[in-house]
């Protein structure tokens, strides 16, 4: 139980940045006029995509659907984390340029 708690804590700490900070940063930088709309759209698109995969896994694989779903979630974090990391650099550069213009 202690090891599960420790590993869950490490995973949640590592994933919270991807879940909460990166989409907000990208939305606010890339769409400064409508960051809330952009963030809501990203959230809705991610939920829609993920819910369809999880529902399909449960129907196709039966009681083994949860393990396939967790494998999908791990793969999705790896793939989308890589994509977000690539999108993060232009967002940070643009944010820095906007900050310098505002001075």
PDB file of N, CA, C and O in Angstrom, residues 23-85:
ATOM      1  N   UNK A  23      -1.917  23.094 -21.213  1.00  0.00           N
ATOM      2  CA  UNK A  23      -3.030  23.574 -22.057  1.00  0.00           C
ATOM      3  C   UNK A  23      -3.413  25.031 -21.783  1.00  0.00           C
ATOM      4  O   UNK A  23      -3.690  25.784 -22.711  1.00  0.00           O
ATOM      5  N   UNK A  24      -3.396  25.418 -20.532  1.00  0.00           N
ATOM      6  CA  UNK A  24      -3.723  26.808 -20.193  1.00  0.00           C
ATOM      7  C   UNK A  24      -2.688  27.760 -20.769  1.00  0.00           C
ATOM      8  O   UNK A  24      -3.030  28.818 -21.301  1.00  0.00           O
ATOM      9  N   UNK A  25      -1.427  27.402 -20.687  1.00  0.00           N
ATOM     10  CA  UNK A  25      -0.357  28.252 -21.199  1.00  0.00           C
ATOM     11  C   UNK A  25      -0.456  28.384 -22.717  1.00  0.00           C
ATOM     12  O   UNK A  25      -0.335  29.481 -23.270  1.00  0.00           O
ATOM     13  N   UNK A  26      -0.712  27.269 -23.398  1.00  0.00           N
ATOM     14  CA  UNK A  26      -0.821  27.304 -24.851  1.00  0.00           C
ATOM     15  C   UNK A  26      -2.055  28.107 -25.272  1.00  0.00           C
ATOM     16  O   UNK A  26      -1.992  28.926 -26.190  1.00  0.00           O
ATOM     17  N   UNK A  27      -3.176  27.896 -24.599  1.00  0.00           N
ATOM     18  CA  UNK A  27      -4.411  28.623 -24.944  1.00  0.00           C
ATOM     19  C   UNK A  27      -4.244  30.119 -24.747  1.00  0.00           C
ATOM     20  O   UNK A  27      -4.664  30.915 -25.592  1.00  0.00           O
ATOM     21  N   UNK A  28      -3.662  30.514 -23.637  1.00  0.00           N
ATOM     22  CA  UNK A  28      -3.505  31.943 -23.341  1.00  0.00           C
ATOM     23  C   UNK A  28      -2.514  32.612 -24.276  1.00  0.00           C
ATOM     24  O   UNK A  28      -2.652  33.798 -24.583  1.00  0.00           O
ATOM     25  N   UNK A  29      -1.539  31.868 -24.768  1.00  0.00           N
ATOM     26  CA  UNK A  29      -0.514  32.455 -25.626  1.00  0.00           C
ATOM     27  C   UNK A  29      -0.917  32.441 -27.092  1.00  0.00           C
ATOM     28  O   UNK A  29      -0.761  33.433 -27.785  1.00  0.00           O
ATOM     29  N   UNK A  30      -1.447  31.332 -27.549  1.00  0.00           N
ATOM     30  CA  UNK A  30      -1.789  31.210 -28.962  1.00  0.00           C
ATOM     31  C   UNK A  30      -3.097  31.935 -29.317  1.00  0.00           C
ATOM     32  O   UNK A  30      -3.264  32.389 -30.430  1.00  0.00           O
ATOM     33  N   UNK A  31      -4.014  32.001 -28.360  1.00  0.00           N
ATOM     34  CA  UNK A  31      -5.297  32.656 -28.598  1.00  0.00           C
ATOM     35  C   UNK A  31      -5.555  33.678 -27.493  1.00  0.00           C
ATOM     36  O   UNK A  31      -6.433  33.483 -26.649  1.00  0.00           O
ATOM     37  N   UNK A  32      -4.801  34.766 -27.457  1.00  0.00           N
ATOM     38  CA  UNK A  32      -4.923  35.708 -26.343  1.00  0.00           C
ATOM     39  C   UNK A  32      -6.283  36.397 -26.278  1.00  0.00           C
ATOM     40  O   UNK A  32      -6.695  36.843 -25.210  1.00  0.00           O
ATOM     41  N   UNK A  33      -7.002  36.469 -27.408  1.00  0.00           N
ATOM     42  CA  UNK A  33      -8.312  37.111 -27.385  1.00  0.00           C
ATOM     43  C   UNK A  33      -9.350  36.239 -26.701  1.00  0.00           C
ATOM     44  O   UNK A  33     -10.259  36.734 -26.045  1.00  0.00           O
ATOM     45  N   UNK A  34      -9.252  34.924 -26.887  1.00  0.00           N
ATOM     46  CA  UNK A  34     -10.259  33.993 -26.363  1.00  0.00           C
ATOM     47  C   UNK A  34      -9.602  32.783 -25.698  1.00  0.00           C
ATOM     48  O   UNK A  34      -9.815  31.647 -26.126  1.00  0.00           O
ATOM     49  N   UNK A  35      -8.805  32.958 -24.664  1.00  0.00           N
ATOM     50  CA  UNK A  35      -8.126  31.800 -24.062  1.00  0.00           C
ATOM     51  C   UNK A  35      -9.096  30.828 -23.395  1.00  0.00           C
ATOM     52  O   UNK A  35      -8.872  29.619 -23.413  1.00  0.00           O
ATOM     53  N   UNK A  36     -10.190  31.315 -22.843  1.00  0.00           N
ATOM     54  CA  UNK A  36     -11.152  30.433 -22.169  1.00  0.00           C
ATOM     55  C   UNK A  36     -11.840  29.519 -23.162  1.00  0.00           C
ATOM     56  O   UNK A  36     -12.046  28.335 -22.889  1.00  0.00           O
ATOM     57  N   UNK A  37     -12.187  30.068 -24.308  1.00  0.00           N
ATOM     58  CA  UNK A  37     -12.849  29.261 -25.338  1.00  0.00           C
ATOM     59  C   UNK A  37     -11.888  28.198 -25.850  1.00  0.00           C
ATOM     60  O   UNK A  37     -12.264  27.033 -26.027  1.00  0.00           O
ATOM     61  N   UNK A  38     -10.656  28.579 -26.081  1.00  0.00           N
ATOM     62  CA  UNK A  38      -9.665  27.623 -26.559  1.00  0.00           C
ATOM     63  C   UNK A  38      -9.426  26.514 -25.537  1.00  0.00           C
ATOM     64  O   UNK A  38      -9.367  25.338 -25.895  1.00  0.00           O
ATOM     65  N   UNK A  39      -9.317  26.873 -24.281  1.00  0.00           N
ATOM     66  CA  UNK A  39      -9.095  25.878 -23.235  1.00  0.00           C
ATOM     67  C   UNK A  39     -10.291  24.943 -23.111  1.00  0.00           C
ATOM     68  O   UNK A  39     -10.127  23.730 -22.969  1.00  0.00           O
ATOM     69  N   UNK A  40     -11.483  25.483 -23.201  1.00  0.00           N
ATOM     70  CA  UNK A  40     -12.688  24.645 -23.139  1.00  0.00           C
ATOM     71  C   UNK A  40     -12.749  23.692 -24.318  1.00  0.00           C
ATOM     72  O   UNK A  40     -13.126  22.530 -24.173  1.00  0.00           O
ATOM     73  N   UNK A  41     -12.371  24.175 -25.490  1.00  0.00           N
ATOM     74  CA  UNK A  41     -12.385  23.315 -26.669  1.00  0.00           C
ATOM     75  C   UNK A  41     -11.360  22.186 -26.534  1.00  0.00           C
ATOM     76  O   UNK A  41     -11.654  21.040 -26.860  1.00  0.00           O
ATOM     77  N   UNK A  42     -10.164  22.506 -26.061  1.00  0.00           N
ATOM     78  CA  UNK A  42      -9.146  21.463 -25.854  1.00  0.00           C
ATOM     79  C   UNK A  42      -9.625  20.412 -24.858  1.00  0.00           C
ATOM     80  O   UNK A  42      -9.444  19.207 -25.067  1.00  0.00           O
ATOM     81  N   UNK A  43     -10.248  20.866 -23.789  1.00  0.00           N
ATOM     82  CA  UNK A  43     -10.756  19.945 -22.773  1.00  0.00           C
ATOM     83  C   UNK A  43     -11.859  19.054 -23.338  1.00  0.00           C
ATOM     84  O   UNK A  43     -11.867  17.848 -23.126  1.00  0.00           O
ATOM     85  N   UNK A  44     -12.787  19.647 -24.066  1.00  0.00           N
ATOM     86  CA  UNK A  44     -13.892  18.880 -24.636  1.00  0.00           C
ATOM     87  C   UNK A  44     -13.397  17.880 -25.677  1.00  0.00           C
ATOM     88  O   UNK A  44     -13.854  16.729 -25.715  1.00  0.00           O
ATOM     89  N   UNK A  45     -12.461  18.300 -26.521  1.00  0.00           N
ATOM     90  CA  UNK A  45     -11.934  17.391 -27.540  1.00  0.00           C
ATOM     91  C   UNK A  45     -11.202  16.215 -26.896  1.00  0.00           C
ATOM     92  O   UNK A  45     -11.371  15.060 -27.310  1.00  0.00           O
ATOM     93  N   UNK A  46     -10.425  16.483 -25.874  1.00  0.00           N
ATOM     94  CA  UNK A  46      -9.725  15.406 -25.176  1.00  0.00           C
ATOM     95  C   UNK A  46     -10.677  14.445 -24.491  1.00  0.00           C
ATOM     96  O   UNK A  46     -10.510  13.220 -24.557  1.00  0.00           O
ATOM     97  N   UNK A  47     -11.704  14.974 -23.848  1.00  0.00           N
ATOM     98  CA  UNK A  47     -12.685  14.122 -23.176  1.00  0.00           C
ATOM     99  C   UNK A  47     -13.447  13.277 -24.182  1.00  0.00           C
ATOM    100  O   UNK A  47     -13.662  12.086 -23.975  1.00  0.00           O
ATOM    101  N   UNK A  48     -13.883  13.889 -25.282  1.00  0.00           N
ATOM    102  CA  UNK A  48     -14.639  13.153 -26.291  1.00  0.00           C
ATOM    103  C   UNK A  48     -13.810  12.001 -26.864  1.00  0.00           C
ATOM    104  O   UNK A  48     -14.277  10.876 -26.970  1.00  0.00           O
ATOM    105  N   UNK A  49     -12.567  12.284 -27.222  1.00  0.00           N
ATOM    106  CA  UNK A  49     -11.695  11.265 -27.798  1.00  0.00           C
ATOM    107  C   UNK A  49     -11.442  10.135 -26.805  1.00  0.00           C
ATOM    108  O   UNK A  49     -11.570   8.952 -27.126  1.00  0.00           O
ATOM    109  N   UNK A  50     -11.100  10.487 -25.590  1.00  0.00           N
ATOM    110  CA  UNK A  50     -10.776   9.481 -24.574  1.00  0.00           C
ATOM    111  C   UNK A  50     -11.996   8.649 -24.201  1.00  0.00           C
ATOM    112  O   UNK A  50     -11.893   7.427 -24.049  1.00  0.00           O
ATOM    113  N   UNK A  51     -13.149   9.256 -24.054  1.00  0.00           N
ATOM    114  CA  UNK A  51     -14.342   8.509 -23.655  1.00  0.00           C
ATOM    115  C   UNK A  51     -14.734   7.481 -24.709  1.00  0.00           C
ATOM    116  O   UNK A  51     -15.183   6.383 -24.370  1.00  0.00           O
ATOM    117  N   UNK A  52     -14.531   7.802 -25.974  1.00  0.00           N
ATOM    118  CA  UNK A  52     -14.865   6.847 -27.032  1.00  0.00           C
ATOM    119  C   UNK A  52     -13.930   5.640 -27.011  1.00  0.00           C
ATOM    120  O   UNK A  52     -14.368   4.505 -27.179  1.00  0.00           O
ATOM    121  N   UNK A  53     -12.672   5.891 -26.776  1.00  0.00           N
ATOM    122  CA  UNK A  53     -11.709   4.778 -26.707  1.00  0.00           C
ATOM    123  C   UNK A  53     -12.001   3.893 -25.500  1.00  0.00           C
ATOM    124  O   UNK A  53     -12.009   2.661 -25.603  1.00  0.00           O
ATOM    125  N   UNK A  54     -12.258   4.498 -24.346  1.00  0.00           N
ATOM    126  CA  UNK A  54     -12.530   3.717 -23.143  1.00  0.00           C
ATOM    127  C   UNK A  54     -13.822   2.911 -23.286  1.00  0.00           C
ATOM    128  O   UNK A  54     -13.890   1.748 -22.876  1.00  0.00           O
ATOM    129  N   UNK A  55     -14.847   3.483 -23.872  1.00  0.00           N
ATOM    130  CA  UNK A  55     -16.110   2.763 -24.070  1.00  0.00           C
ATOM    131  C   UNK A  55     -15.929   1.609 -25.056  1.00  0.00           C
ATOM    132  O   UNK A  55     -16.448   0.502 -24.826  1.00  0.00           O
ATOM    133  N   UNK A  56     -15.187   1.832 -26.119  1.00  0.00           N
ATOM    134  CA  UNK A  56     -14.941   0.767 -27.097  1.00  0.00           C
ATOM    135  C   UNK A  56     -14.150  -0.368 -26.471  1.00  0.00           C
ATOM    136  O   UNK A  56     -14.467  -1.542 -26.692  1.00  0.00           O
ATOM    137  N   UNK A  57     -13.134  -0.043 -25.698  1.00  0.00           N
ATOM    138  CA  UNK A  57     -12.352  -1.095 -25.028  1.00  0.00           C
ATOM    139  C   UNK A  57     -13.219  -1.944 -24.118  1.00  0.00           C
ATOM    140  O   UNK A  57     -13.082  -3.167 -24.077  1.00  0.00           O
ATOM    141  N   UNK A  58     -14.108  -1.329 -23.377  1.00  0.00           N
ATOM    142  CA  UNK A  58     -14.972  -2.080 -22.461  1.00  0.00           C
ATOM    143  C   UNK A  58     -15.917  -3.008 -23.218  1.00  0.00           C
ATOM    144  O   UNK A  58     -16.155  -4.134 -22.791  1.00  0.00           O
ATOM    145  N   UNK A  59     -16.452  -2.538 -24.337  1.00  0.00           N
ATOM    146  CA  UNK A  59     -17.386  -3.367 -25.102  1.00  0.00           C
ATOM    147  C   UNK A  59     -16.677  -4.491 -25.853  1.00  0.00           C
ATOM    148  O   UNK A  59     -17.172  -5.608 -25.916  1.00  0.00           O
ATOM    149  N   UNK A  60     -15.526  -4.213 -26.423  1.00  0.00           N
ATOM    150  CA  UNK A  60     -14.820  -5.205 -27.233  1.00  0.00           C
ATOM    151  C   UNK A  60     -14.113  -6.244 -26.365  1.00  0.00           C
ATOM    152  O   UNK A  60     -14.171  -7.441 -26.637  1.00  0.00           O
ATOM    153  N   UNK A  61     -13.479  -5.782 -25.305  1.00  0.00           N
ATOM    154  CA  UNK A  61     -12.646  -6.682 -24.508  1.00  0.00           C
ATOM    155  C   UNK A  61     -13.314  -7.192 -23.239  1.00  0.00           C
ATOM    156  O   UNK A  61     -12.714  -7.970 -22.506  1.00  0.00           O
ATOM    157  N   UNK A  62     -14.498  -6.744 -22.952  1.00  0.00           N
ATOM    158  CA  UNK A  62     -15.215  -7.223 -21.768  1.00  0.00           C
ATOM    159  C   UNK A  62     -14.506  -6.829 -20.486  1.00  0.00           C
ATOM    160  O   UNK A  62     -14.110  -5.686 -20.300  1.00  0.00           O
ATOM    161  N   UNK A  63     -14.298  -7.804 -19.607  1.00  0.00           N
ATOM    162  CA  UNK A  63     -13.688  -7.489 -18.318  1.00  0.00           C
ATOM    163  C   UNK A  63     -12.207  -7.139 -18.423  1.00  0.00           C
ATOM    164  O   UNK A  63     -11.623  -6.628 -17.485  1.00  0.00           O
ATOM    165  N   UNK A  64     -11.587  -7.419 -19.575  1.00  0.00           N
ATOM    166  CA  UNK A  64     -10.188  -7.046 -19.771  1.00  0.00           C
ATOM    167  C   UNK A  64     -10.051  -5.645 -20.375  1.00  0.00           C
ATOM    168  O   UNK A  64      -8.959  -5.201 -20.675  1.00  0.00           O
ATOM    169  N   UNK A  65     -11.177  -4.976 -20.557  1.00  0.00           N
ATOM    170  CA  UNK A  65     -11.153  -3.645 -21.159  1.00  0.00           C
ATOM    171  C   UNK A  65     -10.431  -2.610 -20.328  1.00  0.00           C
ATOM    172  O   UNK A  65      -9.840  -1.681 -20.863  1.00  0.00           O
ATOM    173  N   UNK A  66     -10.453  -2.774 -19.001  1.00  0.00           N
ATOM    174  CA  UNK A  66      -9.806  -1.782 -18.146  1.00  0.00           C
ATOM    175  C   UNK A  66      -8.297  -1.794 -18.307  1.00  0.00           C
ATOM    176  O   UNK A  66      -7.666  -0.735 -18.350  1.00  0.00           O
ATOM    177  N   UNK A  67      -7.703  -2.955 -18.442  1.00  0.00           N
ATOM    178  CA  UNK A  67      -6.246  -2.985 -18.611  1.00  0.00           C
ATOM    179  C   UNK A  67      -5.849  -2.397 -19.960  1.00  0.00           C
ATOM    180  O   UNK A  67      -4.849  -1.681 -20.058  1.00  0.00           O
ATOM    181  N   UNK A  68      -6.629  -2.667 -20.989  1.00  0.00           N
ATOM    182  CA  UNK A  68      -6.346  -2.054 -22.289  1.00  0.00           C
ATOM    183  C   UNK A  68      -6.563  -0.542 -22.223  1.00  0.00           C
ATOM    184  O   UNK A  68      -5.821   0.224 -22.838  1.00  0.00           O
ATOM    185  N   UNK A  69      -7.566  -0.126 -21.473  1.00  0.00           N
ATOM    186  CA  UNK A  69      -7.830   1.312 -21.332  1.00  0.00           C
ATOM    187  C   UNK A  69      -6.686   2.016 -20.618  1.00  0.00           C
ATOM    188  O   UNK A  69      -6.272   3.105 -21.014  1.00  0.00           O
ATOM    189  N   UNK A  70      -6.161   1.395 -19.579  1.00  0.00           N
ATOM    190  CA  UNK A  70      -5.035   2.006 -18.866  1.00  0.00           C
ATOM    191  C   UNK A  70      -3.791   2.026 -19.740  1.00  0.00           C
ATOM    192  O   UNK A  70      -2.997   2.974 -19.683  1.00  0.00           O
ATOM    193  N   UNK A  71      -3.621   1.004 -20.571  1.00  0.00           N
ATOM    194  CA  UNK A  71      -2.495   1.015 -21.513  1.00  0.00           C
ATOM    195  C   UNK A  71      -2.664   2.157 -22.510  1.00  0.00           C
ATOM    196  O   UNK A  71      -1.698   2.845 -22.865  1.00  0.00           O
ATOM    197  N   UNK A  72      -3.908   2.375 -22.957  1.00  0.00           N
ATOM    198  CA  UNK A  72      -4.174   3.500 -23.858  1.00  0.00           C
ATOM    199  C   UNK A  72      -3.867   4.827 -23.180  1.00  0.00           C
ATOM    200  O   UNK A  72      -3.283   5.729 -23.794  1.00  0.00           O
ATOM    201  N   UNK A  73      -4.296   4.979 -21.947  1.00  0.00           N
ATOM    202  CA  UNK A  73      -4.055   6.229 -21.227  1.00  0.00           C
ATOM    203  C   UNK A  73      -2.544   6.488 -21.104  1.00  0.00           C
ATOM    204  O   UNK A  73      -2.073   7.612 -21.322  1.00  0.00           O
ATOM    205  N   UNK A  74      -1.781   5.449 -20.790  1.00  0.00           N
ATOM    206  CA  UNK A  74      -0.320   5.608 -20.696  1.00  0.00           C
ATOM    207  C   UNK A  74       0.273   6.008 -22.044  1.00  0.00           C
ATOM    208  O   UNK A  74       1.132   6.899 -22.124  1.00  0.00           O
ATOM    209  N   UNK A  75      -0.185   5.366 -23.108  1.00  0.00           N
ATOM    210  CA  UNK A  75       0.301   5.699 -24.450  1.00  0.00           C
ATOM    211  C   UNK A  75      -0.107   7.124 -24.833  1.00  0.00           C
ATOM    212  O   UNK A  75       0.690   7.878 -25.403  1.00  0.00           O
ATOM    213  N   UNK A  76      -1.335   7.497 -24.501  1.00  0.00           N
ATOM    214  CA  UNK A  76      -1.809   8.844 -24.817  1.00  0.00           C
ATOM    215  C   UNK A  76      -0.975   9.902 -24.096  1.00  0.00           C
ATOM    216  O   UNK A  76      -0.633  10.934 -24.676  1.00  0.00           O
ATOM    217  N   UNK A  77      -0.646   9.659 -22.831  1.00  0.00           N
ATOM    218  CA  UNK A  77       0.199  10.615 -22.110  1.00  0.00           C
ATOM    219  C   UNK A  77       1.565  10.748 -22.770  1.00  0.00           C
ATOM    220  O   UNK A  77       2.109  11.851 -22.874  1.00  0.00           O
ATOM    221  N   UNK A  78       2.118   9.630 -23.210  1.00  0.00           N
ATOM    222  CA  UNK A  78       3.427   9.685 -23.855  1.00  0.00           C
ATOM    223  C   UNK A  78       3.368  10.444 -25.178  1.00  0.00           C
ATOM    224  O   UNK A  78       4.179  11.340 -25.432  1.00  0.00           O
ATOM    225  N   UNK A  79       2.390  10.124 -26.009  1.00  0.00           N
ATOM    226  CA  UNK A  79       2.284  10.755 -27.332  1.00  0.00           C
ATOM    227  C   UNK A  79       1.902  12.229 -27.208  1.00  0.00           C
ATOM    228  O   UNK A  79       2.562  13.110 -27.772  1.00  0.00           O
ATOM    229  N   UNK A  80       0.834  12.514 -26.455  1.00  0.00           N
ATOM    230  CA  UNK A  80       0.373  13.891 -26.357  1.00  0.00           C
ATOM    231  C   UNK A  80       1.327  14.747 -25.526  1.00  0.00           C
ATOM    232  O   UNK A  80       1.442  15.950 -25.761  1.00  0.00           O
ATOM    233  N   UNK A  81       2.014  14.148 -24.576  1.00  0.00           N
ATOM    234  CA  UNK A  81       3.030  14.889 -23.831  1.00  0.00           C
ATOM    235  C   UNK A  81       4.162  15.332 -24.739  1.00  0.00           C
ATOM    236  O   UNK A  81       4.663  16.457 -24.632  1.00  0.00           O
ATOM    237  N   UNK A  82       4.567  14.450 -25.659  1.00  0.00           N
ATOM    238  CA  UNK A  82       5.603  14.803 -26.628  1.00  0.00           C
ATOM    239  C   UNK A  82       5.126  15.916 -27.547  1.00  0.00           C
ATOM    240  O   UNK A  82       5.861  16.866 -27.826  1.00  0.00           O
ATOM    241  N   UNK A  83       3.875  15.812 -28.000  1.00  0.00           N
ATOM    242  CA  UNK A  83       3.325  16.856 -28.869  1.00  0.00           C
ATOM    243  C   UNK A  83       3.233  18.186 -28.138  1.00  0.00           C
ATOM    244  O   UNK A  83       3.569  19.239 -28.699  1.00  0.00           O
ATOM    245  N   UNK A  84       2.797  18.163 -26.885  1.00  0.00           N
ATOM    246  CA  UNK A  84       2.664  19.400 -26.123  1.00  0.00           C
ATOM    247  C   UNK A  84       4.027  20.016 -25.834  1.00  0.00           C
ATOM    248  O   UNK A  84       4.167  21.229 -25.806  1.00  0.00           O
ATOM    249  N   UNK A  85       5.029  19.186 -25.628  1.00  0.00           N
ATOM    250  CA  UNK A  85       6.367  19.714 -25.392  1.00  0.00           C
ATOM    251  C   UNK A  85       6.864  20.460 -26.619  1.00  0.00           C
ATOM    252  O   UNK A  85       7.489  21.513 -26.497  1.00  0.00           O
TER     253      UNK A  85
END
